[in-house]
Amino acid sequence: MNFSNKVVFVAGGTTGINFGIAESFVAAGARVAVLSRKQDKVDAAVAALKAKGGEAIGFAADVRSIEALDAAMAATAAQWGAIDVLVSGAAGNFVSEADQLSANGFKTVIDIDLLGCFNVMKAAFPHLKKPGASIVNISAPQSWLPTPMQIHVCAAKAGIDQVTRTAAMEWGPKGIRVNAIAPGPIADTEGMKRLAPTPAAAQAWTDSVPLRRWGTRQEIARVTQWLCSDDASYVSGVILPVDGGWSLGGSSAMSSALLAS
Ligand code: COA
């Protein structure tokens, strides 16, 4: 894919899936801005992206702060011009039974994942290229599959899907496409470390995927780039599973395993 001189903003882009996406856009020639909470992670990510020969900048900010996001988007546009691609992937996750989860624990994940996604899109909107910009939000199969120990994530990701679809309707007439991807189990991610903390749990996840393996960050990045490319120019409002078929039925096996754990 060629994204030469395109401006890409990846919220949550310093680790895991989102860093993989940032790396792939740098490799495709884009100028990439990343944002996450901790300055040391931002510095490390920017250094790694530059080491690959890319143009990169970073912002230490919390997606729960609309003011911080406004400033980061404005600074990106001031430096490089209008934003062509926005990826919103900042997220928090942990495993907890609903009756053990505090109201603040539930709210924290809603605030990071759902409010954070809205904030990222809202702050970016004035700076998005119109027409032509493309947004990809990072959802999850939990958005439509009720999953034990994940009531907070299920609620947050379901909200992200509706934010995605609604923005696709409102911003489509301005020439902005809005989609989401829903990754299944992906290797080398913080989320899966939490969902599969032991070798036995990791194997159970593998067995529950029709393709019998976890996905890679590269596979997520390639689909994200495709969604933002001209090849997907008539695709908007879609929540695309990228999960080796896991959401076709593997989730019921994992639900039993999670309930038994
Ligand atoms: N089980 C149950 N509740 C938990 C929890 C866990 N493992 N971890 C945090 N919480 C609760 C806290 O107890 C607190 O509620 P309380 O005030 O009622 O006690 C609430 O969540 C907020 O916790 P806090 O640590 O202050 O929030 P934070 O904003 O610093 O951290 C999290 C956000 C909770 C999502 C944290 O797990 C995090 O930062 N994770 C890193 C990123 C990540 O999860 N990546 C995976 C992406 S898929």
Coordinates of C-alpha atoms and ligand atoms in Angstrom, one line a residue:
M1 CA 0.0 0.0 0.0
N2 CA 1.2 3.5 -0.7
F3 CA 0.3 6.2 1.8
S4 CA 3.2 8.6 0.8
N5 CA 2.9 12.0 2.5
K6 CA -0.5 11.1 3.9
V7 CA -1.1 12.3 7.5
V8 CA -2.1 9.5 9.9
F9 CA -3.1 9.9 13.5
V10 CA -3.2 6.7 15.7
A11 CA -4.7 7.2 19.2
G12 CA -3.3 4.5 21.4
G13 CA -0.6 4.0 18.8
T14 CA 2.4 3.3 21.1
T15 CA 1.9 -0.4 21.9
G16 CA 0.2 -3.6 20.6
I17 CA -2.2 -3.6 17.7
N18 CA -2.2 0.2 17.4
F19 CA 1.6 0.4 17.3
G20 CA 1.5 -2.3 14.6
I21 CA -0.8 -0.1 12.6
A22 CA 1.4 2.9 13.1
E23 CA 4.5 0.9 12.0
S24 CA 2.7 -0.3 8.8
F25 CA 1.7 3.3 7.9
V26 CA 5.2 4.5 8.3
A27 CA 6.4 1.6 6.1
A28 CA 3.9 2.8 3.5
G29 CA 5.3 6.3 3.5
A30 CA 2.9 8.1 5.8
R31 CA 3.6 10.8 8.4
V32 CA 2.4 9.2 11.6
A33 CA 1.3 10.8 14.9
V34 CA 0.8 8.6 17.9
L35 CA -0.9 9.3 21.2
S36 CA -1.0 7.5 24.5
R37 CA -1.0 8.3 28.2
K38 CA 2.6 7.8 29.2
Q39 CA 5.5 10.0 28.0
D40 CA 8.1 7.2 28.1
K41 CA 5.9 4.9 25.9
V42 CA 5.3 7.8 23.4
D43 CA 9.0 8.6 23.2
A44 CA 9.9 4.9 22.6
A45 CA 7.2 4.5 19.9
V46 CA 8.3 7.7 18.1
A47 CA 12.0 6.7 18.3
A48 CA 11.1 3.2 16.9
L49 CA 9.0 4.7 14.0
K50 CA 11.8 7.1 13.2
A51 CA 14.3 4.3 13.3
K52 CA 12.4 2.7 10.5
G53 CA 12.9 5.8 8.4
G54 CA 9.5 7.3 9.0
E55 CA 8.3 10.8 10.0
A56 CA 6.7 10.5 13.4
I57 CA 5.5 12.7 16.2
G58 CA 3.9 11.8 19.5
F59 CA 1.7 13.2 22.2
A60 CA 1.3 12.1 25.9
A61 CA -2.4 12.5 26.6
D62 CA -5.4 10.7 28.0
V63 CA -8.2 10.1 25.6
R64 CA -10.6 11.0 28.4
S65 CA -9.4 14.6 28.1
I66 CA -11.0 16.4 25.1
E67 CA -8.8 19.4 25.7
A68 CA -5.6 17.3 25.4
L69 CA -6.9 15.7 22.2
D70 CA -7.9 19.1 20.7
A71 CA -4.3 20.3 21.3
A72 CA -2.8 17.1 19.8
M73 CA -4.9 17.2 16.7
A74 CA -4.3 20.9 16.1
A75 CA -0.6 20.5 16.5
T76 CA -0.5 17.6 14.0
A77 CA -2.5 19.5 11.4
A78 CA -0.3 22.6 12.0
Q79 CA 2.8 20.6 11.3
W80 CA 1.7 18.4 8.4
G81 CA -1.7 19.6 7.2
A82 CA -5.1 17.9 7.2
I83 CA -5.4 14.4 8.6
D84 CA -6.1 11.7 6.0
V85 CA -6.4 8.7 8.3
L86 CA -7.6 8.5 11.9
V87 CA -7.3 5.3 13.9
S88 CA -9.0 5.3 17.3
G89 CA -7.7 2.4 19.4
A90 CA -7.0 3.5 22.9
A91 CA -8.5 0.9 25.3
G92 CA -8.3 -0.6 28.7
N93 CA -9.3 -4.1 29.7
F94 CA -9.3 -6.5 32.6
V95 CA -11.2 -9.6 33.5
S96 CA -13.8 -9.3 36.2
E97 CA -17.2 -10.8 37.1
A98 CA -20.0 -8.3 36.9
D99 CA -20.9 -8.6 40.6
Q100 CA -17.3 -8.1 41.6
L101 CA -16.8 -5.0 39.4
S102 CA -17.1 -1.6 41.0
A103 CA -19.2 1.1 39.4
N104 CA -15.9 3.0 38.9
G105 CA -14.3 0.0 37.3
F106 CA -17.2 -0.2 34.8
K107 CA -17.1 3.6 34.2
T108 CA -13.3 3.6 33.8
V109 CA -13.5 1.3 30.8
I110 CA -16.5 3.1 29.3
D111 CA -14.6 6.3 29.7
I112 CA -11.4 5.1 28.1
D113 CA -12.9 3.0 25.3
L114 CA -16.2 4.6 24.4
L115 CA -16.0 8.2 25.5
G116 CA -12.3 8.1 24.4
C117 CA -13.3 7.0 20.9
F118 CA -15.9 9.8 20.6
N119 CA -13.4 12.4 22.0
V120 CA -10.7 11.3 19.4
M121 CA -13.2 11.6 16.5
K122 CA -14.6 14.9 17.8
A123 CA -11.2 16.5 18.3
A124 CA -10.0 15.2 14.9
F125 CA -13.1 16.3 12.9
P126 CA -12.1 20.0 12.3
H127 CA -8.7 18.8 11.0
L128 CA -9.9 15.8 8.9
K129 CA -9.4 16.1 5.1
K130 CA -12.8 16.8 3.5
P131 CA -13.5 15.0 1.3
G132 CA -11.2 12.0 1.5
A133 CA -10.5 11.2 5.2
S134 CA -11.0 7.7 6.5
I135 CA -11.5 6.7 10.2
V136 CA -11.0 3.2 11.6
N137 CA -12.1 2.6 15.2
I138 CA -10.9 -0.5 17.0
S139 CA -13.9 -2.5 18.3
A140 CA -14.0 -6.1 19.4
P141 CA -16.2 -9.2 19.0
Q142 CA -17.4 -8.5 22.5
S143 CA -19.5 -5.7 20.9
W144 CA -22.0 -8.1 19.7
L145 CA -21.1 -11.3 21.6
P146 CA -22.0 -11.2 25.3
T147 CA -18.8 -12.4 27.0
P148 CA -18.5 -13.5 30.7
M149 CA -16.0 -11.4 32.8
Q150 CA -16.2 -8.6 30.2
I151 CA -19.5 -6.8 30.9
H152 CA -17.6 -3.4 30.9
V153 CA -15.8 -4.2 27.6
C154 CA -19.0 -5.6 25.9
A155 CA -20.9 -2.3 26.8
A156 CA -18.0 -0.1 25.7
K157 CA -17.4 -1.8 22.4
A158 CA -21.1 -2.0 21.5
G159 CA -21.1 1.7 22.0
I160 CA -18.1 2.1 19.7
D161 CA -20.0 0.2 17.0
Q162 CA -22.9 2.6 17.1
V163 CA -20.7 5.7 17.3
T164 CA -19.0 4.3 14.2
R165 CA -22.2 3.7 12.3
T166 CA -23.8 7.0 13.3
A167 CA -20.7 9.0 12.4
A168 CA -20.6 7.2 9.0
M169 CA -24.1 8.6 8.4
E170 CA -23.4 12.1 9.5
W171 CA -19.9 12.5 8.0
G172 CA -20.4 10.5 4.8
P173 CA -21.9 13.6 3.0
K174 CA -18.6 15.4 3.9
G175 CA -16.6 12.7 2.2
I176 CA -15.4 11.0 5.3
R177 CA -15.6 7.2 5.6
V178 CA -16.0 5.7 9.1
N179 CA -15.5 2.0 9.8
A180 CA -14.4 -0.3 12.6
I181 CA -12.5 -3.5 12.8
A182 CA -13.1 -6.2 15.5
P183 CA -9.9 -8.1 16.1
G184 CA -10.0 -11.6 17.5
P185 CA -7.1 -13.0 19.6
I186 CA -4.0 -11.2 18.4
A187 CA -0.5 -12.2 19.5
D188 CA 1.8 -9.7 21.4
T189 CA -1.0 -7.6 22.8
E190 CA -1.7 -6.4 26.3
G191 CA -5.3 -7.3 25.9
M192 CA -4.6 -11.0 25.3
K193 CA -2.1 -11.1 28.1
R194 CA -5.0 -10.3 30.3
L195 CA -7.5 -12.6 28.6
A196 CA -5.1 -15.6 28.3
P197 CA -2.8 -15.3 31.4
T198 CA -1.6 -19.0 31.3
P199 CA -0.4 -21.4 28.6
A200 CA -3.5 -23.5 29.1
A201 CA -5.7 -20.5 28.6
A202 CA -3.7 -19.5 25.5
Q203 CA -4.2 -23.0 24.0
A204 CA -7.9 -22.8 24.7
W205 CA -8.1 -19.6 22.7
T206 CA -6.1 -21.2 19.9
D207 CA -8.5 -24.2 19.8
S208 CA -11.5 -21.9 19.7
V209 CA -10.4 -20.2 16.5
P210 CA -11.5 -21.9 13.2
L211 CA -8.1 -21.1 11.7
R212 CA -6.5 -22.7 14.8
R213 CA -4.1 -19.8 15.4
W214 CA -3.9 -16.3 16.8
G215 CA -3.7 -13.4 14.4
T216 CA -0.7 -11.1 14.1
R217 CA -0.4 -7.4 14.5
Q218 CA 0.6 -7.2 10.8
E219 CA -2.7 -8.9 9.7
I220 CA -4.6 -6.3 11.6
A221 CA -2.5 -3.5 10.1
R222 CA -3.1 -4.7 6.6
V223 CA -6.8 -4.8 6.9
T224 CA -6.8 -1.3 8.5
Q225 CA -4.7 0.0 5.6
W226 CA -7.1 -1.6 3.1
L227 CA -10.0 0.1 4.8
C228 CA -8.2 3.5 4.5
S229 CA -7.2 2.9 0.9
D230 CA -8.9 3.8 -2.4
D231 CA -9.6 0.1 -2.8
A232 CA -12.2 0.5 -0.1
S233 CA -13.6 3.8 -1.4
Y234 CA -17.2 2.7 -1.2
V235 CA -17.0 1.0 2.2
S236 CA -18.4 2.9 5.2
G237 CA -20.2 2.1 8.4
V238 CA -18.9 -1.4 8.5
I239 CA -17.8 -3.3 11.6
L240 CA -15.3 -5.8 10.1
P241 CA -14.3 -8.9 12.2
V242 CA -10.6 -9.8 11.7
D243 CA -10.6 -12.9 13.8
G244 CA -9.9 -16.1 11.8
G245 CA -13.6 -16.8 12.1
W246 CA -13.5 -16.8 15.9
S247 CA -16.8 -14.9 16.3
L248 CA -18.7 -17.5 14.3
G249 CA -18.7 -19.8 17.3
G250 CA -15.4 -19.9 19.2
S251 CA -16.8 -17.4 21.6
S252 CA -19.1 -19.9 23.2
A253 CA -16.2 -22.2 24.0
M254 CA -14.3 -19.3 25.5
S255 CA -17.3 -18.3 27.5
S256 CA -17.5 -21.7 29.1
A257 CA -13.7 -21.6 29.8
L258 CA -13.9 -18.1 31.3
L259 CA -16.9 -19.0 33.5
A260 CA -15.1 -22.2 34.7
S261 CA -11.9 -20.2 35.6
Ligands
COA1 N1 -10.5 -5.9 38.3 C1 -11.5 -5.1 38.8 N2 -11.5 -3.8 38.8 C2 -10.4 -3.1 38.4 C3 -9.3 -3.8 37.8 C4 -9.3 -5.3 37.8 N3 -8.3 -6.0 37.3 N4 -8.4 -2.9 37.5 C5 -8.9 -1.7 37.8 N5 -10.1 -1.8 38.3 C6 -11.0 -0.8 38.8 C7 -10.3 -0.1 40.0 O1 -10.5 -0.9 41.2 C8 -11.0 1.2 40.0 O2 -12.2 1.2 40.7 P1 -12.5 1.6 42.2 O3 -12.1 3.1 42.3 O4 -13.9 1.3 42.5 O5 -11.5 0.7 43.0 C9 -11.2 1.5 38.6 O6 -11.1 0.3 37.9 C10 -10.2 2.5 38.0 O7 -8.9 1.9 38.2 P2 -7.6 2.8 37.9 O8 -6.4 1.9 38.1 O9 -7.6 4.0 38.7 O10 -7.8 3.2 36.4 P3 -6.8 3.7 35.4 O11 -7.5 4.7 34.5 O12 -5.5 4.1 36.0 O13 -6.5 2.4 34.5 C11 -7.4 0.4 33.5 C12 -7.3 1.9 33.5 C13 -8.2 0.0 34.7 C14 -8.1 0.0 32.2 C15 -6.0 -0.3 33.6 O14 -6.3 -1.7 33.5 C16 -5.0 0.1 32.5 O15 -4.5 1.2 32.5 N6 -4.7 -0.8 31.6 C17 -3.7 -0.6 30.6 C18 -4.1 -0.7 29.2 C19 -4.9 -1.9 28.9 O16 -5.7 -2.4 29.6 N7 -4.6 -2.5 27.7 C20 -5.4 -3.5 27.2 C21 -6.2 -3.0 26.0 S1 -7.2 -4.2 25.4

